[in-house]
Amino acid sequence: MQLLEERIRRDGIVKPGNVLKVDGFLNHQMDVDLFNEMGKELRRLFPSEQINKILTIEASGIGIACIAAQYFHVPVVFAKKSQSINLDGEQYVTRIESFTHKRVYDVIVSKKYLGADDHVLIIDDFLANGCAVAGLIDLVENAGATVEGVGIAIEKGFQEGGRTLRNKGVRVESLAIVEAMNDETGEITFRSQKE
Ligand code: 5GP
C-alpha cells in the first residue's frame, strides 16, 4: 500500500536490533485518516462475507482493528495481556513471546467472545517473528473457530513470521512489507506487491 510505504519512509525511524519505530502515526500518536485507508484496503483484501469477528491483541492492534471493523461491520475482540490468569475455565489462554519487550506473557480471551461458529480475521500492527499472530491463531483454534486470514499493517519480511505462516497455508496480507532496513543510514526497502 503506497500511502503507508510513503509514510513509513517519511516518519519511520530504524532502530538498532531490527526495530522500526512508527510512534508518530501508528504506535503512539495515531493517524486516523491513514488508519481509515488501511481499513478500506484490508476489506478489499479480505472480501469474504464469512468473516464475523476481528481478533487483535492489546495495545497497538486495537486502533487499526477498530477502524477496519467499520468496513467489515463486525465486532472486534482484543486478546488481553494478563498478569494473573483466572483458572476458572472461562478463558482461552496462550503464551506469547514479545519481540520488542523480549519477555513471555500470557494472553487471554473470554470464552464469551470467541466460539466455534466464529470466522475470524486476525489484525495486528506488526508481523516480525510471528509469535503474536501464532498466539492469536492458537486462541482461535482453542475456541474451535476458523481463521479466515491475517491482516497486518507492517510486516518485516526479513524476519521469519510471514514465511512460516504462509507455509502453513494461512492467508497473510500485509499492507507494507519491509524487505530490508539499515539503522545507520535509515534506508528502508519494501517488497514490491501487486496493488
Ligand atoms: P512478533 O510476535 O511477530 O515477533 O512481533 C509482533 C509484535 O511485536 C507486534 O504486535 C508489535 O507490537 C511488536 N513489534 C515487532 N517488531 C516491531 C517493530 O519493528 N517495531 C514496533 N514498533 N513493534 C514491533
Coordinates of C-alpha atoms and ligand atoms in Angstrom, one line a residue:
M1 CA 0.0 0.0 0.0
Q2 CA 1.8 3.0 -1.3
L3 CA 0.4 5.5 1.1
L4 CA 1.6 3.5 4.1
E5 CA 5.0 2.9 2.5
E6 CA 5.5 6.6 1.9
R7 CA 4.5 7.4 5.4
I8 CA 7.0 4.8 6.8
R9 CA 9.7 6.3 4.6
R10 CA 8.9 9.8 5.8
D11 CA 8.3 9.2 9.5
G12 CA 9.6 5.8 10.4
I13 CA 12.8 5.5 12.4
V14 CA 15.1 2.5 12.1
K15 CA 16.5 1.5 15.5
P16 CA 19.3 -1.0 16.2
G17 CA 18.0 -4.5 16.8
N18 CA 15.7 -4.5 13.8
V19 CA 13.1 -2.3 15.4
L20 CA 11.1 0.1 13.3
K21 CA 9.7 3.0 15.3
V22 CA 6.4 4.3 13.9
D23 CA 5.2 6.1 17.0
G24 CA 4.4 9.3 15.1
F25 CA 1.5 7.7 13.2
L26 CA 0.8 4.2 14.3
N27 CA 2.1 3.1 17.7
H28 CA 1.7 6.1 20.0
Q29 CA 0.1 9.0 18.0
M30 CA -2.3 7.5 15.6
D31 CA -3.1 9.0 12.1
V32 CA -6.8 8.1 11.9
D33 CA -7.1 9.1 8.3
L34 CA -4.3 6.8 7.4
F35 CA -5.9 4.0 9.5
N36 CA -9.1 4.6 7.6
E37 CA -7.3 4.0 4.3
M38 CA -5.7 0.9 5.8
G39 CA -9.1 -0.4 7.0
K40 CA -10.6 0.1 3.5
E41 CA -7.6 -1.8 2.0
L42 CA -7.9 -4.7 4.4
R43 CA -11.6 -5.0 3.5
R44 CA -10.6 -5.1 -0.2
L45 CA -8.0 -7.8 0.5
F46 CA -10.4 -9.9 2.6
P47 CA -13.8 -9.6 0.9
S48 CA -15.2 -12.8 2.5
E49 CA -18.7 -12.3 3.8
Q50 CA -18.0 -15.2 6.2
I51 CA -15.8 -13.0 8.5
N52 CA -17.9 -12.2 11.5
K53 CA -15.2 -11.2 14.0
I54 CA -11.9 -9.4 14.1
L55 CA -9.3 -10.5 16.7
T56 CA -6.3 -8.4 17.7
I57 CA -4.1 -8.0 20.7
E58 CA -3.7 -5.1 23.0
A59 CA -2.5 -2.4 22.7
S60 CA -1.2 -1.4 19.3
G61 CA -3.5 -3.6 17.2
I62 CA -6.7 -2.2 18.7
G63 CA -6.8 1.1 16.8
I64 CA -6.3 -0.4 13.4
A65 CA -8.7 -3.3 14.1
C66 CA -11.5 -0.9 15.2
I67 CA -11.2 1.3 12.2
A68 CA -11.0 -1.7 9.9
A69 CA -14.1 -3.2 11.6
Q70 CA -16.2 -0.3 10.3
Y71 CA -15.7 -1.7 6.8
F72 CA -16.5 -5.3 7.9
H73 CA -19.4 -4.4 10.2
V74 CA -18.2 -7.0 12.8
P75 CA -17.1 -6.7 16.4
V76 CA -13.5 -6.5 17.5
V77 CA -12.2 -8.7 20.3
F78 CA -8.8 -7.9 21.7
A79 CA -6.7 -10.5 23.5
K80 CA -5.7 -9.2 26.9
K81 CA -2.2 -9.4 28.3
S82 CA -2.7 -10.9 31.7
Q83 CA -0.6 -10.9 34.8
S84 CA -2.7 -13.3 36.8
I85 CA -4.7 -16.0 35.0
N86 CA -8.1 -16.7 36.4
L87 CA -8.1 -20.5 36.1
D88 CA -11.9 -20.8 36.2
G89 CA -12.1 -22.3 32.7
E90 CA -13.9 -19.3 31.3
Q91 CA -11.0 -18.0 29.2
Y92 CA -8.8 -19.2 26.4
V93 CA -5.2 -18.7 27.3
T94 CA -2.0 -18.8 25.3
R95 CA 1.6 -17.7 25.7
I96 CA 3.3 -15.1 23.6
E97 CA 6.9 -14.0 23.5
S98 CA 7.2 -10.3 22.8
F99 CA 9.7 -9.3 20.1
T100 CA 10.0 -5.7 21.3
H101 CA 10.0 -6.4 25.1
K102 CA 11.8 -9.7 25.0
R103 CA 9.6 -11.4 27.5
V104 CA 6.9 -14.0 27.6
Y105 CA 3.4 -13.2 28.7
D106 CA 0.0 -14.9 28.9
V107 CA -2.8 -13.5 26.8
I108 CA -6.5 -14.3 27.3
V109 CA -9.8 -14.1 25.6
S110 CA -13.1 -14.8 27.4
K111 CA -15.0 -17.8 26.1
K112 CA -18.0 -15.5 25.8
Y113 CA -16.5 -13.7 22.9
L114 CA -15.0 -16.4 20.8
G115 CA -16.7 -19.7 19.8
A116 CA -16.9 -22.5 17.3
D117 CA -19.2 -20.5 14.9
D118 CA -16.7 -17.6 14.5
H119 CA -14.9 -16.9 11.3
V120 CA -12.1 -14.7 12.4
L121 CA -9.8 -12.1 10.7
I122 CA -6.7 -11.5 12.8
I123 CA -5.3 -8.0 12.6
D124 CA -2.1 -6.6 14.1
D125 CA 0.2 -3.7 13.6
F126 CA 3.5 -5.6 13.1
L127 CA 4.5 -9.1 12.0
A128 CA 8.1 -9.9 12.9
N129 CA 8.9 -13.4 14.2
G130 CA 5.2 -14.3 14.2
C131 CA 4.8 -15.1 17.9
A132 CA 1.9 -12.7 18.4
V133 CA 0.0 -14.0 15.4
A134 CA 0.8 -17.6 16.3
G135 CA -0.7 -17.0 19.8
L136 CA -3.8 -15.4 18.3
I137 CA -4.3 -18.4 16.0
D138 CA -3.9 -20.7 18.9
L139 CA -6.7 -18.9 20.8
V140 CA -9.0 -19.1 17.7
E141 CA -8.2 -22.8 17.3
N142 CA -8.8 -23.5 21.0
A143 CA -12.2 -22.0 20.5
G144 CA -12.9 -24.3 17.6
A145 CA -13.3 -21.2 15.4
T146 CA -11.9 -20.6 11.9
V147 CA -9.0 -18.3 10.9
E148 CA -10.1 -16.6 7.7
G149 CA -6.9 -14.7 7.4
V150 CA -4.3 -12.4 8.9
G151 CA -4.2 -8.7 8.1
I152 CA -1.0 -6.8 9.1
A153 CA -0.1 -3.2 8.8
I154 CA 3.7 -3.6 8.6
E155 CA 5.5 -6.9 8.0
K156 CA 9.2 -7.2 8.5
G157 CA 9.8 -9.6 5.6
F158 CA 13.4 -10.3 6.7
Q159 CA 12.1 -12.0 9.9
E160 CA 10.5 -15.4 9.6
G161 CA 6.9 -14.8 10.8
G162 CA 5.3 -14.2 7.4
R163 CA 7.0 -17.0 5.7
T164 CA 6.2 -19.5 8.4
L165 CA 2.5 -18.6 8.5
R166 CA 2.2 -18.6 4.7
N167 CA 4.0 -22.0 4.5
K168 CA 1.3 -23.3 6.9
G169 CA -1.4 -22.2 4.5
V170 CA -2.5 -19.2 6.4
R171 CA -3.6 -16.3 4.2
V172 CA -1.5 -13.4 5.3
E173 CA -1.9 -9.9 3.7
S174 CA 0.5 -7.2 4.8
L175 CA -0.1 -3.6 3.8
A176 CA 3.6 -2.9 3.7
I177 CA 6.4 -5.4 3.7
V178 CA 9.8 -4.1 4.8
E179 CA 12.4 -6.2 2.9
A180 CA 15.5 -4.6 4.5
M181 CA 16.3 -1.7 6.8
N182 CA 19.5 -0.1 7.9
D183 CA 19.8 1.6 11.2
E184 CA 23.0 3.5 10.2
T185 CA 21.6 5.1 7.0
G186 CA 17.9 4.9 7.9
E187 CA 17.3 3.4 4.5
I188 CA 14.2 1.2 4.2
T189 CA 13.5 -1.1 1.2
F190 CA 10.0 -2.5 0.6
R191 CA 9.0 -5.7 -1.1
S192 CA 7.0 -4.9 -4.2
Q193 CA 3.4 -6.1 -4.1
K194 CA 0.6 -6.2 -6.6
E195 CA -1.9 -3.4 -5.6
Ligands
5GP1 P1 6.2 -11.0 16.5 O1 5.4 -11.6 17.6 O2 5.7 -11.2 15.1 O3 7.7 -11.3 16.6 O4 6.1 -9.4 16.8 C1 4.9 -8.8 16.6 C2 4.6 -7.8 17.8 O5 5.8 -7.2 18.2 C3 3.7 -6.7 17.3 O6 2.5 -6.9 17.9 C4 4.4 -5.4 17.6 O7 3.7 -4.8 18.7 C5 5.8 -5.8 18.0 N1 6.9 -5.5 17.1 C6 7.6 -6.3 16.4 N2 8.5 -5.7 15.7 C7 8.3 -4.4 15.8 C8 9.0 -3.2 15.3 O8 10.0 -3.3 14.5 N3 8.5 -2.1 15.7 C9 7.4 -1.9 16.5 N4 7.0 -0.7 16.8 N5 6.8 -3.0 17.1 C10 7.3 -4.2 16.7

